[in-house]
Amino acid sequence: MEFSVKSGSPEKQRSACIVVGVFEPRRLTPVAEQLDKVSDGYLSALLRRGDLEGKAGQMLLLHHVPNMLSERVLLVGCGKERELDERQYKQIIRKTIGTLNETGSMEAVCFLTELHVKSRDTYWKVRQAVEAADDSLYTFNQLKSNPGETRRPLRKLVFNVPTRKELGLGESAIAHGLAVARGVKKCKDLGNLPPNICNPDYLATQSLQLAEKYDTITTKVIGEQEMAELGMNSYLAVGRGSHNESKMSIIEYKQGDASGKPIVLVGKGLTFDAGGISLKPGAGMDEMKYDMGGAASVFGTMLALAELDLPLHVIGVIAAAENMPDANAYRPGDILTTMSGQTVEVLNTDAEGRLVLCDALTYVERFEPELVIDVATLTGACIVALGHHITGLMSSHNPLAHELINASEQAGDRAWRLPMADEYQEQLESPFADMANIGGKSAGTITAACFLARFTKKYHWAHLDIAGTAWRSGGKDKGSTGRPVPMLTQFLINKSGVSVEE
Ligand code: BES
Ligand code: MN
Ligand code: ZN
């Protein structure tokens, strides 16, 4: 979809549709009032007759409003003016996009960006609108024989800003929003692809193609032989039960003169997690194709970064493998020597993510990173703790944790920090090896992070557990969310220090 910004009055727009808001109860927004005057009270008469109350998300599509240059006017209920918050704003935008898309307007001029959302500026409103629009029109039907297309889909959306002075803000909001949206879309596509197509080799091929597309990116792929030479025995053990070779892709982004230590992102890329010998129960096991959501989000973030051409040095690692039961699979009881030299007793082959990540996290030491963030659908316990709305964040470095929380709030892609106190480390003790790969029933998300912490002592590190936020389960709403691409991209925008111009 195409986006642009403009600053003008509603009656002078020549478009398929003009979108304006109405507050509850039956109160025109300033822009709607302007239209009302021009149309000799057409809108206020409708409201008096009770056609629209103004409840959040209500829609009323009008044709041939007097004295207008546009064919249609869409009145959008915005709820009570004082109650309009970020969440409601985004929901209203989504509803509006859906309505426009289904009612034949191929283009529209949207004045909802002029609504007052507490402590949010034009940049935020336009950017969130771009991201929400793209997100809500996403479909994954490339594998259906009859995709069923919308007849006259929405193609072009113009956001109006209150003053010409804000056009610059609006334009950078669109640029940033579009880059995030592209990253999110790629992340969703990779996630939604079935595990018989999206396997470790597929992710590696995609990573190599990214380097072909962008001059700023170079990619290197490591297969099982190189992993063996490097002593990545823990990573290798996880993939041993699969016929699909484990592959780790290293995607390096470097813009022009960006020098210095890189920011490193590491994504868990289990293209399918059957649990291995500690086999998972059958119900809903298909959803373990999403166990590469961390890797997909790292990939999407690298794409957004390249689109934005930020002056940074960033390395994205796609740690891909498949966890299957097999005669050759690793077993409970096995003791693995990790790349770091530390030994791990496997008590459950379904706690495989940390076994892949620990070697990937040791591998990235060679880059002498400024900081490392890993992203993983790591623990079901994270869903118990935080549900499906908020990502779990754990970090051994307070400033990094704060920067990530800030980015997550700015991007509307929230994370919440869980503690990682030393006491939890005791749960990982093993009588036979340096540590066990599980920490028992309590605080499963934290003990998983504590496990990773033992491999990240050489740099500043944060861990994002996206088990609850990477995809939506079951039903017709099922699918990848593209998270946490918005948070990570925002983090990088902040790191690059590019200012949002007015
Ligand atoms: N990929 C799963 C975690 C997961 C489960 C994410 C369900 C989202 C939904 C991970 O590999 C796993 O199986 N973790 C185990 C760890 C346990 C054996 C300590 C879990 O959470 O049950
Ligand atoms: Mn598992
Ligand atoms: Zn897993």
Short mmCIF file of C-alpha atoms and ligand atoms in Angstrom, two decimals:
data_model
loop_
_atom_site.label_atom_id
_atom_site.label_comp_id
_atom_site.label_asym_id
_atom_site.label_seq_id
_atom_site.Cartn_x
_atom_site.Cartn_y
_atom_site.Cartn_z
CA MET A 1 0.00 0.00 0.00
CA GLU A 2 1.05 3.59 -0.68
CA PHE A 3 1.05 6.29 1.96
CA SER A 4 1.56 10.03 1.90
CA VAL A 5 0.93 13.12 4.02
CA LYS A 6 -0.86 16.33 3.23
CA SER A 7 -2.13 19.36 5.04
CA GLY A 8 -5.40 20.79 3.76
CA SER A 9 -9.10 21.18 4.44
CA PRO A 10 -11.44 18.23 4.01
CA GLU A 11 -13.90 19.76 1.58
CA LYS A 12 -11.11 20.57 -0.87
CA GLN A 13 -9.82 16.98 -1.17
CA ARG A 14 -10.61 15.16 -4.37
CA SER A 15 -10.52 11.50 -3.39
CA ALA A 16 -12.62 8.36 -3.35
CA CYS A 17 -13.24 8.86 0.37
CA ILE A 18 -12.67 11.34 3.18
CA VAL A 19 -12.37 9.86 6.67
CA VAL A 20 -13.39 11.97 9.67
CA GLY A 21 -14.17 11.20 13.30
CA VAL A 22 -17.26 11.57 15.48
CA PHE A 23 -17.06 11.45 19.27
CA GLU A 24 -19.62 9.93 21.60
CA PRO A 25 -22.31 11.11 22.16
CA ARG A 26 -23.00 12.46 18.66
CA ARG A 27 -20.28 15.10 18.73
CA LEU A 28 -18.45 16.14 15.61
CA THR A 29 -14.65 16.40 15.71
CA PRO A 30 -13.26 19.77 14.57
CA VAL A 31 -12.65 18.45 11.04
CA ALA A 32 -16.13 16.95 10.86
CA GLU A 33 -17.53 20.26 11.99
CA GLN A 34 -15.76 21.93 9.10
CA LEU A 35 -17.42 19.48 6.72
CA ASP A 36 -20.74 20.06 8.40
CA LYS A 37 -20.54 23.80 7.74
CA VAL A 38 -19.62 23.37 4.10
CA SER A 39 -22.41 20.87 3.59
CA ASP A 40 -25.04 23.08 5.25
CA GLY A 41 -25.46 20.95 8.34
CA TYR A 42 -25.69 17.60 6.53
CA LEU A 43 -23.66 15.72 9.14
CA SER A 44 -25.23 17.25 12.23
CA ALA A 45 -28.66 16.44 10.83
CA LEU A 46 -27.65 12.79 10.49
CA LEU A 47 -26.43 12.70 14.05
CA ARG A 48 -29.62 14.29 15.34
CA ARG A 49 -31.64 11.63 13.55
CA GLY A 50 -29.59 9.02 15.41
CA ASP A 51 -27.69 7.46 12.51
CA LEU A 52 -24.44 7.39 14.48
CA GLU A 53 -23.79 7.53 18.19
CA GLY A 54 -20.00 7.87 17.89
CA LYS A 55 -19.11 4.73 19.84
CA ALA A 56 -15.54 3.61 19.17
CA GLY A 57 -15.35 1.65 15.95
CA GLN A 58 -18.81 2.56 14.60
CA MET A 59 -18.74 3.28 10.87
CA LEU A 60 -21.12 5.20 8.62
CA LEU A 61 -20.35 5.51 4.92
CA LEU A 62 -21.99 8.46 3.14
CA HIS A 63 -22.29 9.19 -0.56
CA HIS A 64 -22.84 12.52 -2.29
CA VAL A 65 -22.43 14.78 0.71
CA PRO A 66 -23.32 18.30 -0.55
CA ASN A 67 -20.52 20.65 -1.66
CA MET A 68 -17.78 18.03 -1.40
CA LEU A 69 -15.23 17.20 -4.07
CA SER A 70 -14.91 13.61 -2.85
CA GLU A 71 -17.26 10.77 -3.72
CA ARG A 72 -17.65 9.46 -0.19
CA VAL A 73 -17.33 10.46 3.43
CA LEU A 74 -16.64 7.81 6.07
CA LEU A 75 -17.73 8.85 9.55
CA VAL A 76 -15.81 6.96 12.19
CA GLY A 77 -16.95 6.61 15.79
CA CYS A 78 -14.07 7.52 18.11
CA GLY A 79 -15.72 6.96 21.49
CA LYS A 80 -15.61 9.51 24.29
CA GLU A 81 -13.09 12.22 23.49
CA ARG A 82 -11.42 12.06 26.89
CA GLU A 83 -11.07 8.27 26.75
CA LEU A 84 -9.20 8.12 23.44
CA ASP A 85 -5.98 6.30 24.25
CA GLU A 86 -3.28 4.60 22.19
CA ARG A 87 -4.98 1.25 22.03
CA GLN A 88 -8.31 2.70 21.03
CA TYR A 89 -6.66 4.91 18.40
CA LYS A 90 -5.04 1.86 16.80
CA GLN A 91 -8.27 -0.14 16.93
CA ILE A 92 -10.14 2.70 15.25
CA ILE A 93 -7.52 2.88 12.49
CA ARG A 94 -7.75 -0.88 11.93
CA LYS A 95 -11.52 -0.81 11.71
CA THR A 96 -11.36 2.13 9.31
CA ILE A 97 -8.86 0.38 7.03
CA GLY A 98 -11.01 -2.75 6.98
CA THR A 99 -14.11 -0.75 6.07
CA LEU A 100 -12.36 1.22 3.32
CA ASN A 101 -10.92 -1.96 1.88
CA GLU A 102 -14.31 -3.65 1.72
CA THR A 103 -16.40 -0.76 0.43
CA GLY A 104 -14.63 -0.01 -2.83
CA SER A 105 -12.58 3.06 -1.97
CA MET A 106 -9.22 2.44 -3.58
CA GLU A 107 -7.85 5.63 -2.10
CA ALA A 108 -8.75 7.81 0.84
CA VAL A 109 -7.73 10.91 2.77
CA CYS A 110 -7.71 10.22 6.48
CA PHE A 111 -8.20 12.98 9.06
CA LEU A 112 -8.08 10.66 12.09
CA THR A 113 -4.39 11.57 12.49
CA GLU A 114 -5.64 14.90 13.84
CA LEU A 115 -7.34 13.26 16.83
CA HIS A 116 -5.80 14.07 20.15
CA VAL A 117 -4.10 11.01 21.69
CA LYS A 118 -2.62 11.71 25.10
CA SER A 119 1.12 12.53 24.99
CA ARG A 120 1.49 11.32 21.41
CA ASP A 121 2.49 13.59 18.53
CA THR A 122 1.81 13.59 14.80
CA TYR A 123 4.86 11.41 14.13
CA TRP A 124 3.52 8.69 16.40
CA LYS A 125 -0.03 8.87 15.07
CA VAL A 126 1.01 8.66 11.43
CA ARG A 127 3.56 5.92 12.03
CA GLN A 128 1.17 3.79 14.06
CA ALA A 129 -1.48 4.28 11.40
CA VAL A 130 0.89 3.09 8.65
CA GLU A 131 1.87 0.03 10.67
CA ALA A 132 -1.70 -0.77 11.72
CA ALA A 133 -2.97 -0.39 8.14
CA ASP A 134 -0.38 -2.75 6.74
CA ASP A 135 -0.81 -5.19 9.60
CA SER A 136 -4.58 -5.38 9.34
CA LEU A 137 -4.61 -6.01 5.58
CA TYR A 138 -2.07 -8.84 5.82
CA THR A 139 -3.10 -12.23 4.49
CA PHE A 140 -1.16 -15.43 3.98
CA ASN A 141 -2.79 -17.28 1.12
CA GLN A 142 0.09 -18.04 -1.19
CA LEU A 143 -0.49 -21.76 -0.66
CA LYS A 144 -4.23 -21.72 -1.38
CA SER A 145 -5.42 -22.60 -4.85
CA ASN A 146 -8.16 -19.95 -4.61
CA PRO A 147 -6.87 -16.95 -2.66
CA GLY A 148 -10.18 -15.03 -3.02
CA GLU A 149 -9.17 -11.46 -3.75
CA THR A 150 -10.84 -8.21 -2.69
CA ARG A 151 -12.45 -6.64 -5.77
CA ARG A 152 -11.49 -3.01 -5.20
CA PRO A 153 -8.84 -3.04 -2.47
CA LEU A 154 -7.54 0.06 -0.72
CA ARG A 155 -4.32 1.08 -2.46
CA LYS A 156 -3.50 4.60 -1.38
CA LEU A 157 -3.92 6.34 1.91
CA VAL A 158 -3.22 10.02 2.55
CA PHE A 159 -2.88 11.21 6.13
CA ASN A 160 -3.76 14.76 6.84
CA VAL A 161 -1.72 16.66 9.41
CA PRO A 162 -2.98 19.82 11.14
CA THR A 163 -0.26 22.21 9.95
CA ARG A 164 2.19 22.40 7.04
CA LYS A 165 4.94 22.61 9.64
CA GLU A 166 4.25 18.98 10.53
CA LEU A 167 4.61 17.60 7.02
CA GLY A 168 8.27 16.68 7.66
CA LEU A 169 7.32 14.78 10.80
CA GLY A 170 4.63 12.97 8.86
CA GLU A 171 7.04 12.00 6.11
CA SER A 172 9.62 10.48 8.43
CA ALA A 173 6.77 8.71 10.22
CA ILE A 174 5.76 7.14 6.91
CA ALA A 175 9.33 6.14 6.05
CA HIS A 176 9.85 4.54 9.45
CA GLY A 177 6.39 2.98 9.49
CA LEU A 178 6.85 1.47 6.05
CA ALA A 179 10.24 -0.02 6.93
CA VAL A 180 8.80 -1.57 10.09
CA ALA A 181 5.78 -2.81 8.13
CA ARG A 182 8.03 -4.52 5.57
CA GLY A 183 10.04 -6.16 8.32
CA VAL A 184 6.87 -7.28 10.07
CA LYS A 185 5.45 -8.71 6.85
CA LYS A 186 8.61 -10.70 6.15
CA CYS A 187 8.63 -11.97 9.73
CA LYS A 188 5.00 -13.08 9.41
CA ASP A 189 5.55 -14.78 6.06
CA LEU A 190 8.50 -16.77 7.38
CA GLY A 191 6.53 -17.73 10.49
CA ASN A 192 3.40 -18.76 8.66
CA LEU A 193 5.21 -20.90 6.10
CA PRO A 194 4.83 -24.60 6.87
CA PRO A 195 7.79 -26.48 8.35
CA ASN A 196 8.15 -28.67 5.27
CA ILE A 197 9.02 -25.53 3.30
CA CYS A 198 10.56 -23.24 5.89
CA ASN A 199 13.36 -25.46 7.21
CA PRO A 200 16.89 -24.42 8.25
CA ASP A 201 18.10 -24.51 4.66
CA TYR A 202 15.24 -22.25 3.56
CA LEU A 203 16.14 -19.68 6.22
CA ALA A 204 19.78 -19.84 5.10
CA THR A 205 18.81 -19.31 1.46
CA GLN A 206 16.62 -16.37 2.43
CA SER A 207 19.51 -14.88 4.41
CA LEU A 208 21.82 -15.19 1.40
CA GLN A 209 19.19 -13.55 -0.80
CA LEU A 210 18.95 -10.62 1.57
CA ALA A 211 22.64 -9.98 0.92
CA GLU A 212 22.02 -10.02 -2.81
CA LYS A 213 19.29 -7.44 -2.47
CA TYR A 214 21.12 -4.93 -0.25
CA ASP A 215 24.65 -3.62 -0.76
CA THR A 216 24.87 -2.98 2.97
CA ILE A 217 24.40 -6.67 3.82
CA THR A 218 26.73 -9.66 3.62
CA THR A 219 25.71 -13.13 4.72
CA LYS A 220 27.65 -16.18 5.77
CA VAL A 221 26.10 -19.58 6.43
CA ILE A 222 27.57 -22.25 8.68
CA GLY A 223 26.52 -25.89 8.29
CA GLU A 224 26.94 -28.90 10.55
CA GLN A 225 30.52 -29.59 9.54
CA GLU A 226 31.72 -26.13 10.52
CA MET A 227 29.70 -26.28 13.71
CA ALA A 228 31.46 -29.53 14.59
CA GLU A 229 34.85 -27.92 13.95
CA LEU A 230 33.88 -25.05 16.23
CA GLY A 231 32.74 -27.42 18.99
CA MET A 232 29.10 -26.35 18.86
CA ASN A 233 28.03 -29.75 20.20
CA SER A 234 25.00 -28.50 22.03
CA TYR A 235 23.49 -26.86 18.94
CA LEU A 236 24.33 -29.95 16.88
CA ALA A 237 22.72 -32.32 19.40
CA VAL A 238 19.34 -30.63 18.96
CA GLY A 239 19.34 -31.13 15.19
CA ARG A 240 20.65 -34.67 15.25
CA GLY A 241 17.25 -36.30 15.10
CA SER A 242 16.28 -34.40 11.97
CA HIS A 243 17.02 -35.09 8.32
CA ASN A 244 17.19 -31.33 7.78
CA GLU A 245 20.72 -30.10 8.35
CA SER A 246 21.14 -27.45 11.05
CA LYS A 247 22.27 -24.15 9.58
CA MET A 248 23.26 -20.90 11.18
CA SER A 249 23.15 -17.75 9.08
CA ILE A 250 25.14 -14.67 10.00
CA ILE A 251 23.68 -11.56 8.39
CA GLU A 252 25.98 -8.56 8.68
CA TYR A 253 24.69 -5.06 8.03
CA LYS A 254 27.14 -2.20 7.81
CA GLN A 255 26.27 1.18 6.50
CA GLY A 256 29.02 3.26 4.91
CA ASP A 257 31.33 4.55 7.57
CA ALA A 258 29.64 2.90 10.53
CA SER A 259 32.60 1.60 12.44
CA GLY A 260 33.04 0.19 15.89
CA LYS A 261 31.55 -2.69 17.74
CA PRO A 262 28.41 -4.25 16.32
CA ILE A 263 25.01 -4.67 17.88
CA VAL A 264 24.22 -8.38 17.64
CA LEU A 265 20.74 -9.93 17.40
CA VAL A 266 20.41 -13.70 17.81
CA GLY A 267 17.16 -15.46 16.90
CA LYS A 268 16.01 -18.93 17.94
CA GLY A 269 15.16 -20.63 14.67
CA LEU A 270 13.57 -24.00 15.46
CA THR A 271 11.71 -24.51 12.19
CA PHE A 272 9.83 -27.28 13.98
CA ASP A 273 9.96 -28.33 17.61
CA ALA A 274 8.39 -31.75 18.14
CA GLY A 275 10.11 -31.91 21.53
CA GLY A 276 12.50 -34.66 20.42
CA ILE A 277 12.56 -37.83 22.52
CA SER A 278 10.73 -35.84 25.23
CA LEU A 279 7.95 -35.68 22.63
CA LYS A 280 5.31 -32.99 22.95
CA PRO A 281 1.62 -33.94 23.21
CA GLY A 282 -0.18 -34.00 19.85
CA ALA A 283 -2.77 -31.25 20.34
CA GLY A 284 -1.68 -28.06 18.64
CA MET A 285 1.74 -29.41 17.81
CA ASP A 286 1.49 -27.84 14.34
CA GLU A 287 2.01 -24.48 16.04
CA MET A 288 5.57 -25.46 16.80
CA LYS A 289 6.34 -24.39 13.24
CA TYR A 290 6.35 -20.94 14.87
CA ASP A 291 9.29 -21.92 17.04
CA MET A 292 11.48 -20.00 14.59
CA GLY A 293 9.67 -16.76 15.46
CA GLY A 294 12.76 -15.29 17.10
CA ALA A 295 14.84 -15.92 13.98
CA ALA A 296 12.04 -14.56 11.78
CA SER A 297 11.93 -11.36 13.83
CA VAL A 298 15.70 -10.95 13.60
CA PHE A 299 15.40 -11.41 9.84
CA GLY A 300 12.55 -8.89 9.62
CA THR A 301 14.50 -6.39 11.71
CA MET A 302 17.56 -6.73 9.45
CA LEU A 303 15.30 -6.06 6.48
CA ALA A 304 13.75 -2.98 8.12
CA LEU A 305 17.23 -1.77 9.03
CA ALA A 306 18.44 -2.11 5.43
CA GLU A 307 15.32 -0.29 4.19
CA LEU A 308 16.01 2.56 6.60
CA ASP A 309 19.70 2.58 5.73
CA LEU A 310 20.56 3.51 9.32
CA PRO A 311 24.19 4.44 10.07
CA LEU A 312 24.89 1.36 12.19
CA HIS A 313 26.82 -1.88 12.36
CA VAL A 314 24.44 -4.74 13.18
CA ILE A 315 24.81 -8.52 12.95
CA GLY A 316 21.75 -10.77 12.86
CA VAL A 317 22.18 -14.46 13.62
CA ILE A 318 19.58 -16.98 12.49
CA ALA A 319 20.15 -20.08 14.62
CA ALA A 320 18.14 -22.67 12.71
CA ALA A 321 17.56 -26.34 13.48
CA GLU A 322 14.74 -28.86 13.74
CA ASN A 323 14.00 -30.84 16.92
CA MET A 324 12.69 -34.32 16.09
CA PRO A 325 12.47 -37.75 17.74
CA ASP A 326 14.58 -40.30 15.87
CA ALA A 327 16.92 -43.22 16.43
CA ASN A 328 19.80 -40.78 16.09
CA ALA A 329 18.23 -38.09 18.25
CA TYR A 330 19.87 -36.84 21.45
CA ARG A 331 18.35 -38.20 24.66
CA PRO A 332 17.50 -37.24 28.20
CA GLY A 333 20.58 -38.09 30.25
CA ASP A 334 23.07 -37.09 27.55
CA ILE A 335 25.81 -34.74 28.67
CA LEU A 336 26.89 -32.21 26.05
CA THR A 337 30.05 -30.14 25.92
CA THR A 338 29.07 -26.70 24.66
CA MET A 339 31.26 -24.44 22.54
CA SER A 340 32.10 -22.50 25.71
CA GLY A 341 33.52 -25.66 27.29
CA GLN A 342 30.80 -25.82 29.93
CA THR A 343 28.96 -29.14 30.11
CA VAL A 344 25.19 -29.58 30.16
CA GLU A 345 23.14 -32.54 31.31
CA VAL A 346 20.06 -32.89 29.15
CA LEU A 347 17.08 -33.66 31.36
CA ASN A 348 14.48 -32.81 28.76
CA THR A 349 15.07 -32.72 25.02
CA ASP A 350 12.17 -30.29 24.69
CA ALA A 351 14.23 -27.59 26.39
CA GLU A 352 16.17 -27.34 23.12
CA GLY A 353 16.04 -23.62 22.42
CA ARG A 354 18.59 -22.79 25.09
CA LEU A 355 20.89 -25.55 23.78
CA VAL A 356 20.92 -23.99 20.33
CA LEU A 357 21.16 -20.45 21.65
CA CYS A 358 24.00 -21.08 24.11
CA ASP A 359 26.37 -22.06 21.30
CA ALA A 360 25.18 -19.24 19.05
CA LEU A 361 25.75 -16.83 21.95
CA THR A 362 29.28 -18.15 22.41
CA TYR A 363 29.90 -17.95 18.66
CA VAL A 364 29.09 -14.21 18.57
CA GLU A 365 31.83 -13.41 21.11
CA ARG A 366 34.17 -13.20 18.10
CA PHE A 367 32.45 -9.99 16.98
CA GLU A 368 33.31 -8.24 20.27
CA PRO A 369 29.78 -6.89 20.35
CA GLU A 370 28.65 -3.64 21.91
CA LEU A 371 25.63 -5.60 23.07
CA VAL A 372 23.72 -8.79 22.26
CA ILE A 373 19.96 -9.33 22.25
CA ASP A 374 18.55 -12.80 21.75
CA VAL A 375 14.96 -13.36 20.74
CA ALA A 376 13.27 -16.69 21.33
CA THR A 377 9.98 -18.53 21.69
CA LEU A 378 11.71 -20.09 24.65
CA THR A 379 9.25 -21.10 27.36
CA GLY A 380 5.59 -21.98 27.70
CA ALA A 381 5.99 -20.57 31.22
CA CYS A 382 6.26 -17.09 29.73
CA ILE A 383 2.68 -17.44 28.49
CA VAL A 384 1.61 -18.36 32.01
CA ALA A 385 3.41 -15.30 33.40
CA LEU A 386 2.56 -12.61 30.85
CA GLY A 387 -0.05 -14.07 28.52
CA HIS A 388 -0.16 -13.09 24.87
CA HIS A 389 0.10 -9.33 25.07
CA ILE A 390 3.52 -8.60 26.46
CA THR A 391 6.96 -10.00 25.71
CA GLY A 392 9.22 -11.16 28.56
CA LEU A 393 12.48 -9.27 28.90
CA MET A 394 15.42 -10.36 31.01
CA SER A 395 18.79 -8.71 31.14
CA SER A 396 22.01 -8.66 33.09
CA HIS A 397 22.55 -5.01 32.14
CA ASN A 398 20.15 -2.39 33.50
CA PRO A 399 20.78 0.37 30.93
CA LEU A 400 20.14 -2.05 28.05
CA ALA A 401 16.95 -3.30 29.72
CA HIS A 402 15.72 0.29 30.06
CA GLU A 403 16.52 1.14 26.47
CA LEU A 404 14.57 -1.90 25.30
CA ILE A 405 11.57 -1.08 27.49
CA ASN A 406 11.60 2.47 26.13
CA ALA A 407 11.73 1.25 22.55
CA SER A 408 8.92 -1.18 23.25
CA GLU A 409 6.70 1.60 24.65
CA GLN A 410 7.49 3.90 21.73
CA ALA A 411 6.75 1.20 19.19
CA GLY A 412 3.58 -0.03 20.89
CA ASP A 413 5.16 -3.52 20.97
CA ARG A 414 5.41 -4.01 24.68
CA ALA A 415 7.89 -5.87 26.84
CA TRP A 416 8.03 -6.32 30.61
CA ARG A 417 11.10 -7.14 32.61
CA LEU A 418 11.28 -10.22 34.80
CA PRO A 419 13.94 -10.49 37.51
CA MET A 420 17.00 -12.64 37.01
CA ALA A 421 18.38 -12.85 40.53
CA ASP A 422 21.29 -15.24 41.26
CA GLU A 423 19.13 -17.36 43.56
CA TYR A 424 17.40 -18.86 40.54
CA GLN A 425 20.71 -20.20 39.23
CA GLU A 426 20.63 -22.91 41.91
CA GLN A 427 17.70 -24.56 40.16
CA LEU A 428 20.01 -25.47 37.28
CA GLU A 429 22.47 -27.48 39.35
CA SER A 430 23.26 -30.98 38.12
CA PRO A 431 25.02 -33.78 40.04
CA PHE A 432 26.84 -34.88 36.86
CA ALA A 433 27.57 -31.82 34.71
CA ASP A 434 28.18 -28.09 35.07
CA MET A 435 24.44 -27.52 34.75
CA ALA A 436 21.16 -29.14 33.74
CA ASN A 437 19.14 -27.85 30.82
CA ILE A 438 15.97 -27.38 32.88
CA GLY A 439 15.35 -25.73 36.22
CA GLY A 440 12.24 -27.48 37.47
CA LYS A 441 8.63 -26.39 37.72
CA SER A 442 8.88 -22.89 39.15
CA ALA A 443 9.93 -19.72 37.29
CA GLY A 444 10.58 -21.55 34.03
CA THR A 445 11.06 -18.36 32.03
CA ILE A 446 13.61 -17.00 34.46
CA THR A 447 15.59 -20.22 34.83
CA ALA A 448 15.80 -20.46 31.02
CA ALA A 449 17.26 -16.94 30.98
CA CYS A 450 19.61 -17.91 33.82
CA PHE A 451 20.85 -20.77 31.67
CA LEU A 452 21.62 -18.36 28.81
CA ALA A 453 23.24 -15.89 31.21
CA ARG A 454 26.00 -18.43 31.81
CA PHE A 455 27.04 -18.01 28.17
CA THR A 456 26.81 -14.24 27.88
CA LYS A 457 29.28 -13.03 30.46
CA LYS A 458 31.61 -11.38 27.95
CA TYR A 459 29.18 -8.68 26.76
CA HIS A 460 26.06 -6.68 27.63
CA TRP A 461 23.11 -8.92 26.99
CA ALA A 462 19.32 -8.97 26.99
CA HIS A 463 16.91 -11.80 26.28
CA LEU A 464 13.39 -11.51 24.85
CA ASP A 465 11.01 -14.43 25.45
CA ILE A 466 8.33 -14.12 22.77
CA ALA A 467 6.57 -17.45 23.40
CA GLY A 468 3.28 -15.62 24.02
CA THR A 469 3.59 -12.80 21.51
CA ALA A 470 5.08 -14.26 18.32
CA TRP A 471 1.86 -15.77 17.02
CA ARG A 472 -1.86 -16.07 17.64
CA SER A 473 -3.16 -19.59 18.28
CA GLY A 474 -6.06 -21.52 16.85
CA GLY A 475 -9.16 -20.21 15.08
CA LYS A 476 -9.33 -18.07 11.98
CA ASP A 477 -7.16 -15.43 13.57
CA LYS A 478 -4.25 -17.83 13.76
CA GLY A 479 -0.96 -16.52 12.45
CA SER A 480 2.33 -14.85 13.11
CA THR A 481 2.18 -11.36 14.65
CA GLY A 482 5.49 -10.08 13.31
CA ARG A 483 6.57 -9.19 16.83
CA PRO A 484 9.00 -8.01 18.12
CA VAL A 485 10.15 -6.43 14.84
CA PRO A 486 8.63 -3.03 15.78
CA MET A 487 10.39 -2.98 19.16
CA LEU A 488 13.77 -4.06 17.77
CA THR A 489 13.62 -1.66 14.85
CA GLN A 490 12.73 1.17 17.21
CA PHE A 491 15.65 0.20 19.42
CA LEU A 492 17.96 0.47 16.40
CA ILE A 493 16.45 3.78 15.27
CA ASN A 494 17.14 5.11 18.76
CA LYS A 495 20.67 3.72 18.70
CA SER A 496 21.42 5.31 15.35
CA GLY A 497 20.56 8.71 16.78
CA VAL A 498 18.73 9.76 13.62
CA SER A 499 16.39 12.45 14.77
CA VAL A 500 12.81 12.74 13.67
CA GLU A 501 12.76 15.97 11.70
CA GLU A 502 10.19 18.67 12.08
N1 BES B 1 9.35 -23.84 21.96
C1 BES B 1 9.03 -24.29 23.27
C2 BES B 1 8.36 -23.21 24.12
C3 BES B 1 6.95 -22.88 23.75
C4 BES B 1 5.91 -23.75 24.07
C5 BES B 1 6.66 -21.69 23.14
C6 BES B 1 4.61 -23.42 23.75
C7 BES B 1 5.36 -21.35 22.84
C8 BES B 1 4.34 -22.22 23.13
C9 BES B 1 10.30 -24.72 23.99
O1 BES B 1 11.24 -25.33 23.19
C10 BES B 1 9.87 -25.72 25.00
O2 BES B 1 9.42 -26.75 24.65
N2 BES B 1 10.04 -25.36 26.28
C11 BES B 1 9.66 -26.20 27.34
C12 BES B 1 10.72 -26.11 28.39
C13 BES B 1 10.57 -27.12 29.49
C14 BES B 1 10.80 -28.52 28.98
C15 BES B 1 11.54 -26.78 30.59
C16 BES B 1 8.32 -25.70 27.89
O3 BES B 1 8.12 -24.50 27.95
O4 BES B 1 7.49 -26.54 28.21
MN MN B 2 10.92 -27.39 22.98
ZN ZN B 3 11.26 -24.80 21.22
#
